[in-house]
CSV table of C-alpha atoms and ligand atoms in Angstrom, one decimal:
chain,number,residue,atom,x,y,z
A,778,UNK,CA,76.4,-178.2,5.5
A,779,UNK,CA,77.8,-177.2,8.8
A,780,UNK,CA,74.8,-177.5,11.1
A,781,UNK,CA,74.3,-177.9,14.8
A,782,UNK,CA,72.6,-176.5,17.8
A,783,UNK,CA,73.3,-174.9,21.2
A,784,UNK,CA,73.7,-177.7,23.7
A,785,UNK,CA,73.5,-177.6,27.5
A,786,UNK,CA,76.5,-178.3,29.5
A,787,UNK,CA,74.5,-179.2,32.6
A,788,UNK,CA,75.7,-182.8,32.4
A,789,UNK,CA,79.3,-181.7,31.9
A,790,UNK,CA,81.3,-180.7,28.8
A,791,UNK,CA,81.8,-184.3,27.6
A,792,UNK,CA,78.0,-184.9,27.7
A,793,UNK,CA,77.7,-182.3,24.9
A,794,UNK,CA,79.9,-184.3,22.6
A,795,UNK,CA,77.8,-187.5,23.2
A,796,UNK,CA,74.6,-185.5,22.6
A,797,UNK,CA,76.0,-184.1,19.4
A,798,UNK,CA,76.7,-187.5,18.1
A,799,UNK,CA,73.1,-188.6,18.9
A,800,UNK,CA,71.8,-185.6,16.9
A,801,UNK,CA,74.3,-186.3,14.1
A,802,UNK,CA,75.4,-182.7,14.0
A,803,UNK,CA,78.8,-181.4,12.9
A,804,UNK,CA,78.6,-178.1,14.6
A,805,UNK,CA,78.1,-177.2,18.2
A,806,UNK,CA,77.6,-174.2,20.5
A,807,UNK,CA,78.0,-174.3,24.3
A,808,UNK,CA,78.1,-172.1,27.3
A,809,UNK,CA,81.5,-172.8,29.0
A,810,UNK,CA,79.8,-172.6,32.5
A,811,UNK,CA,76.6,-171.5,34.1
A,812,UNK,CA,75.3,-168.8,31.9
A,813,UNK,CA,73.5,-166.9,34.6
A,814,UNK,CA,76.5,-166.5,36.9
A,815,UNK,CA,79.7,-164.3,36.8
A,816,UNK,CA,81.5,-167.0,38.7
A,817,UNK,CA,83.7,-169.2,36.5
A,818,UNK,CA,85.8,-171.7,38.1
A,819,UNK,CA,89.1,-172.6,36.3
A,820,UNK,CA,88.6,-175.3,33.8
A,821,UNK,CA,90.3,-178.6,35.0
A,822,UNK,CA,93.0,-179.6,32.5
A,823,UNK,CA,91.7,-183.2,32.4
A,824,UNK,CA,88.2,-181.8,31.6
A,825,UNK,CA,89.6,-179.9,28.6
A,826,UNK,CA,91.7,-182.8,27.5
A,827,UNK,CA,88.7,-185.1,27.6
A,828,UNK,CA,86.6,-182.7,25.6
A,829,UNK,CA,89.3,-182.3,22.9
A,830,UNK,CA,90.0,-186.1,22.7
A,831,UNK,CA,86.3,-186.9,22.4
A,832,UNK,CA,85.7,-184.3,19.8
A,833,UNK,CA,88.5,-185.7,17.7
A,834,UNK,CA,86.8,-189.0,17.6
A,835,UNK,CA,83.5,-187.4,16.2
A,836,UNK,CA,82.5,-185.4,13.2
A,837,UNK,CA,82.2,-182.2,15.1
A,838,UNK,CA,84.0,-179.9,12.7
A,839,UNK,CA,82.9,-176.6,14.2
A,840,UNK,CA,82.5,-175.4,17.8
A,841,UNK,CA,81.7,-172.1,19.4
A,842,UNK,CA,81.4,-170.8,22.9
A,843,UNK,CA,78.5,-168.4,23.7
A,844,UNK,CA,79.3,-166.0,26.5
A,845,UNK,CA,77.0,-165.5,29.5
A,846,UNK,CA,74.0,-163.3,29.2
A,847,UNK,CA,75.2,-161.0,32.0
A,848,UNK,CA,77.9,-159.4,29.9
A,849,UNK,CA,77.3,-155.8,28.9
A,850,UNK,CA,80.4,-154.4,27.1
A,851,UNK,CA,78.8,-151.0,26.9
A,852,UNK,CA,77.9,-150.7,30.6
A,853,UNK,CA,78.1,-147.2,32.0
A,854,UNK,CA,78.5,-148.8,35.4
A,855,UNK,CA,82.3,-149.2,36.0
A,856,UNK,CA,81.9,-152.3,38.1
A,857,UNK,CA,79.7,-154.1,35.6
A,858,UNK,CA,82.0,-152.9,32.7
A,859,UNK,CA,85.0,-154.5,34.5
A,860,UNK,CA,83.1,-157.7,35.2
A,861,UNK,CA,82.0,-157.9,31.6
A,862,UNK,CA,85.6,-157.4,30.2
A,863,UNK,CA,86.9,-160.0,32.7
A,864,UNK,CA,84.2,-162.5,31.7
A,865,UNK,CA,85.0,-162.1,28.0
A,866,UNK,CA,88.8,-162.6,28.7
A,867,UNK,CA,88.0,-165.8,30.7
A,868,UNK,CA,85.8,-167.1,27.8
A,869,UNK,CA,88.6,-166.4,25.3
A,870,UNK,CA,91.0,-168.3,27.6
A,871,UNK,CA,88.6,-171.2,27.9
A,872,UNK,CA,88.1,-171.3,24.1
A,873,UNK,CA,91.9,-171.6,23.8
A,874,UNK,CA,92.0,-174.4,26.4
A,875,UNK,CA,89.2,-176.3,24.6
A,876,UNK,CA,90.5,-175.8,21.0
A,877,UNK,CA,87.4,-173.9,20.2
A,878,UNK,CA,88.0,-171.2,17.5
A,879,UNK,CA,85.2,-168.7,18.3
A,880,UNK,CA,83.7,-166.9,21.3
A,881,UNK,CA,80.3,-165.4,20.4
A,882,UNK,CA,79.0,-162.5,22.5
A,883,UNK,CA,76.1,-160.1,22.7
A,884,UNK,CA,77.7,-156.6,22.8
A,885,UNK,CA,75.3,-155.0,25.3
A,886,UNK,CA,73.0,-152.1,25.9
A,887,UNK,CA,73.9,-148.4,26.4
A,888,UNK,CA,71.3,-148.1,29.2
A,889,UNK,CA,70.7,-144.4,28.5
A,890,UNK,CA,74.1,-143.0,27.9
A,891,UNK,CA,73.5,-142.9,24.2
A,892,UNK,CA,74.4,-145.0,21.2
A,893,UNK,CA,77.7,-143.3,20.4
A,894,UNK,CA,79.0,-143.5,24.0
A,895,UNK,CA,77.9,-147.1,24.3
A,896,UNK,CA,79.6,-148.2,21.0
A,897,UNK,CA,82.8,-146.5,22.2
A,898,UNK,CA,82.7,-148.4,25.5
A,899,UNK,CA,82.3,-151.6,23.5
A,900,UNK,CA,85.4,-150.8,21.4
A,901,UNK,CA,87.3,-150.0,24.5
A,902,UNK,CA,86.2,-153.3,26.1
A,903,UNK,CA,87.1,-155.5,23.1
A,904,UNK,CA,90.5,-153.8,22.6
A,905,UNK,CA,91.2,-154.4,26.3
A,906,UNK,CA,90.3,-158.1,26.0
A,907,UNK,CA,92.4,-158.6,23.0
A,908,UNK,CA,95.4,-156.9,24.5
A,909,UNK,CA,95.2,-159.0,27.6
A,910,UNK,CA,97.5,-162.0,28.4
A,911,UNK,CA,94.7,-164.6,28.2
A,912,UNK,CA,93.9,-163.4,24.6
A,913,UNK,CA,97.6,-163.3,23.7
A,914,UNK,CA,97.9,-166.9,25.0
A,915,UNK,CA,95.1,-168.0,22.7
A,916,UNK,CA,96.0,-166.1,19.5
A,917,UNK,CA,93.8,-168.3,17.2
A,918,UNK,CA,90.6,-167.6,19.1
A,919,UNK,CA,88.3,-165.0,17.5
A,920,UNK,CA,85.5,-163.0,19.2
A,921,UNK,CA,82.2,-162.9,17.2
A,922,UNK,CA,79.9,-159.9,17.8
A,923,UNK,CA,76.2,-161.0,17.5
A,924,UNK,CA,73.6,-158.6,16.0
A,925,UNK,CA,70.8,-157.8,18.5
A,926,UNK,CA,67.0,-157.6,18.2
A,927,UNK,CA,67.3,-154.0,19.5
A,928,UNK,CA,65.2,-154.5,22.6
A,929,UNK,CA,65.3,-151.5,25.0
A,930,UNK,CA,68.7,-149.9,24.6
A,931,UNK,CA,70.4,-152.9,23.1
A,932,UNK,CA,73.2,-152.0,20.6
A,933,UNK,CA,74.1,-153.8,17.5
A,934,UNK,CA,70.6,-154.1,16.0
A,935,UNK,CA,71.9,-152.5,12.8
A,936,UNK,CA,74.9,-153.7,10.8
A,937,UNK,CA,76.1,-150.1,10.8
A,938,UNK,CA,76.5,-150.2,14.6
A,939,UNK,CA,78.4,-153.4,14.4
A,940,UNK,CA,80.5,-152.0,11.6
A,941,UNK,CA,81.4,-149.0,13.7
A,942,UNK,CA,82.7,-151.3,16.4
A,943,UNK,CA,84.7,-153.4,14.0
A,944,UNK,CA,86.3,-150.4,12.3
A,945,UNK,CA,87.6,-149.1,15.7
A,946,UNK,CA,89.1,-152.4,16.9
A,947,UNK,CA,92.8,-152.5,16.9
A,948,UNK,CA,93.3,-156.2,16.2
A,949,UNK,CA,90.7,-156.5,13.4
A,950,UNK,CA,91.7,-160.0,12.3
A,951,UNK,CA,90.6,-161.3,15.7
A,952,UNK,CA,87.0,-160.1,15.5
A,953,UNK,CA,84.1,-161.3,13.3
A,954,UNK,CA,80.3,-161.2,13.3
A,955,UNK,CA,77.4,-163.6,13.9
A,956,UNK,CA,74.1,-162.9,12.3
A,957,UNK,CA,71.1,-164.2,14.2
A,958,UNK,CA,68.0,-164.5,12.0
A,959,UNK,CA,65.5,-163.8,14.7
A,960,UNK,CA,67.3,-160.8,15.9
A,961,UNK,CA,67.8,-159.4,12.3
A,962,UNK,CA,64.0,-159.9,11.6
A,963,UNK,CA,63.2,-158.2,14.9
A,964,UNK,CA,65.4,-155.3,14.0
A,965,UNK,CA,63.5,-154.9,10.7
A,966,UNK,CA,65.6,-156.8,8.1
A,967,UNK,CA,63.1,-158.8,6.0
A,968,UNK,CA,65.2,-161.8,5.1
A,969,UNK,CA,62.1,-163.8,4.0
A,970,UNK,CA,62.0,-162.5,0.4
A,971,UNK,CA,64.8,-162.7,-2.2
A,972,UNK,CA,64.9,-158.9,-2.5
A,973,UNK,CA,64.8,-158.4,1.3
A,974,UNK,CA,67.6,-160.9,1.8
A,975,UNK,CA,69.8,-159.3,-1.0
A,976,UNK,CA,69.2,-155.9,0.6
A,977,UNK,CA,70.4,-157.2,4.0
A,978,UNK,CA,73.4,-158.9,2.5
A,979,UNK,CA,74.4,-155.7,0.6
A,980,UNK,CA,74.2,-153.8,3.8
A,981,UNK,CA,76.3,-156.5,5.6
A,982,UNK,CA,78.8,-156.4,2.8
A,983,UNK,CA,79.0,-152.6,2.9
A,984,UNK,CA,79.2,-152.2,6.7
A,985,UNK,CA,81.1,-155.3,7.7
A,986,UNK,CA,82.2,-157.5,4.8
A,987,UNK,CA,80.5,-160.8,4.2
A,988,UNK,CA,83.9,-162.6,4.8
A,989,UNK,CA,83.7,-161.4,8.4
A,990,UNK,CA,80.4,-163.1,9.0
A,991,UNK,CA,81.7,-166.3,10.5
A,992,UNK,CA,78.5,-167.8,12.1
A,993,UNK,CA,74.7,-167.7,11.6
A,994,UNK,CA,72.2,-168.4,14.4
A,995,UNK,CA,69.1,-169.9,12.8
A,996,UNK,CA,66.0,-169.0,14.9
A,997,UNK,CA,62.5,-168.3,13.9
A,998,UNK,CA,60.7,-165.4,15.6
A,999,UNK,CA,57.5,-165.3,17.7
A,1000,UNK,CA,57.0,-161.7,16.8
A,1001,UNK,CA,56.5,-159.8,13.5
A,1002,UNK,CA,59.1,-157.9,11.4
A,1003,UNK,CA,60.6,-155.0,13.2
A,1004,UNK,CA,59.0,-155.7,16.6
A,1005,UNK,CA,62.3,-155.4,18.4
A,1006,UNK,CA,61.4,-158.5,20.4
A,1007,UNK,CA,64.0,-161.3,21.0
A,1008,UNK,CA,61.7,-164.3,21.3
A,1009,UNK,CA,62.9,-167.4,19.4
A,1010,UNK,CA,60.5,-169.8,17.8
A,1011,UNK,CA,60.8,-173.3,16.3
A,1012,UNK,CA,62.0,-173.3,12.6
A,1013,UNK,CA,59.0,-172.8,10.3
A,1014,UNK,CA,56.6,-172.0,13.1
A,1015,UNK,CA,57.3,-168.3,13.5
A,1016,UNK,CA,57.0,-165.2,11.4
A,1017,UNK,CA,60.2,-166.0,9.3
A,1018,UNK,CA,58.7,-169.3,8.2
A,1019,UNK,CA,60.1,-172.3,6.4
A,1020,UNK,CA,60.4,-170.4,3.0
A,1021,UNK,CA,62.5,-167.7,4.7
A,1022,UNK,CA,64.9,-170.3,6.0
A,1023,UNK,CA,65.0,-172.0,2.6
A,1024,UNK,CA,66.4,-168.8,1.1
A,1025,UNK,CA,68.9,-168.3,3.9
A,1026,UNK,CA,70.4,-171.8,4.1
A,1027,UNK,CA,70.8,-172.1,0.3
A,1028,UNK,CA,72.1,-168.6,-0.4
A,1029,UNK,CA,75.4,-168.7,-2.2
A,1030,UNK,CA,77.0,-166.2,0.2
A,1031,UNK,CA,75.7,-168.0,3.4
A,1032,UNK,CA,75.6,-171.7,2.6
A,1033,UNK,CA,79.2,-172.4,3.5
A,1034,UNK,CA,79.0,-170.8,6.9
A,1035,UNK,CA,78.2,-172.7,10.1
A,1036,UNK,CA,74.5,-172.7,11.1
A,1037,UNK,CA,73.7,-173.0,14.8
A,1038,UNK,CA,70.1,-173.4,16.1
A,1039,UNK,CA,69.0,-171.7,19.3
A,1040,UNK,CA,65.4,-172.7,19.1
A,1041,UNK,CA,63.2,-173.5,22.1
A,1042,UNK,CA,63.8,-176.8,23.9
A,1043,UNK,CA,60.3,-177.9,24.8
A,1044,UNK,CA,61.1,-181.5,25.0
A,1045,UNK,CA,63.5,-184.3,23.7
A,1046,UNK,CA,62.2,-184.0,20.2
A,1047,UNK,CA,62.7,-180.2,19.8
A,1048,UNK,CA,66.3,-180.3,18.6
A,1049,UNK,CA,65.9,-183.3,16.2
A,1050,UNK,CA,62.8,-181.7,14.7
A,1051,UNK,CA,64.3,-178.3,14.1
A,1052,UNK,CA,67.4,-179.9,12.7
A,1053,UNK,CA,65.4,-182.1,10.4
A,1054,UNK,CA,63.4,-179.0,9.2
A,1055,UNK,CA,66.6,-177.3,8.2
A,1056,UNK,CA,68.1,-180.4,6.5
A,1057,UNK,CA,64.9,-180.8,4.5
A,1058,UNK,CA,65.1,-177.2,3.2
A,1059,UNK,CA,68.7,-177.6,2.0
A,1060,UNK,CA,69.0,-178.3,-1.7
A,1061,UNK,CA,72.1,-180.6,-1.3
A,1062,UNK,CA,74.1,-181.9,1.6
B,328,ZN,ZN1,73.3,-164.9,21.4
B,329,MN,MN1,71.7,-165.8,18.8
B,330,MN,MN1,68.0,-164.2,21.1
């Protein structure tokens, strides 16, 4: 099973590799810089080299960069739209420099301009990023669009909305999807029962194609089904519950995909505990 968690880069990129080894994970998600700031200094070549070398010496088979939370690819504000497009270009460039195949991003919120207008902005943004020199220099890097919880005017809570974006992207082979379990639950997809999970997967297949789901975020939810609240909980301690995750991590259509935890980090034991819970639910290694 490809399993890992989001790790902080506060101690430097190389620290994440060491921490991943401690946790005995073979998948890893990172921010490539301070997630609450637009400012992104260029990556030092020796920093990238070190990260790649260290990773080669470990069992980290899968890695993904998560973009900063400030990005809104649907922003009706021209300045913010530009900053968001630039930030995504920069992340794609960094992924290329770090030999990381995927850049996962939230797509954004329409902020009152309407769903259709917002989705069209997102298409425009991603097409611009993929047509840019940084993306052309990193042809193997894919952008993953994450489903949202649907808080406020957030777009992408339904797979139909993500599907609309995917269908309008010019370079389709460079874009995939990430399904976050907490967000799906918040948006009203009941993935805790066999029938509910099958229904969600049928919709995913119809709107997106299961082969384009390249990553899953495993998060339990502090709020009930359909609450449209994006509040992650420890595995098994929220409304999705251990049995929900048992269905998800063993499902034939999902079990080969990378699983990344974005569960709360209360203390040193949080990550090991949540990882152990997922491992215990899996029927075989
Ligand atoms: Zn996310
Ligand atoms: Mn997520
Ligand atoms: Mn979330």
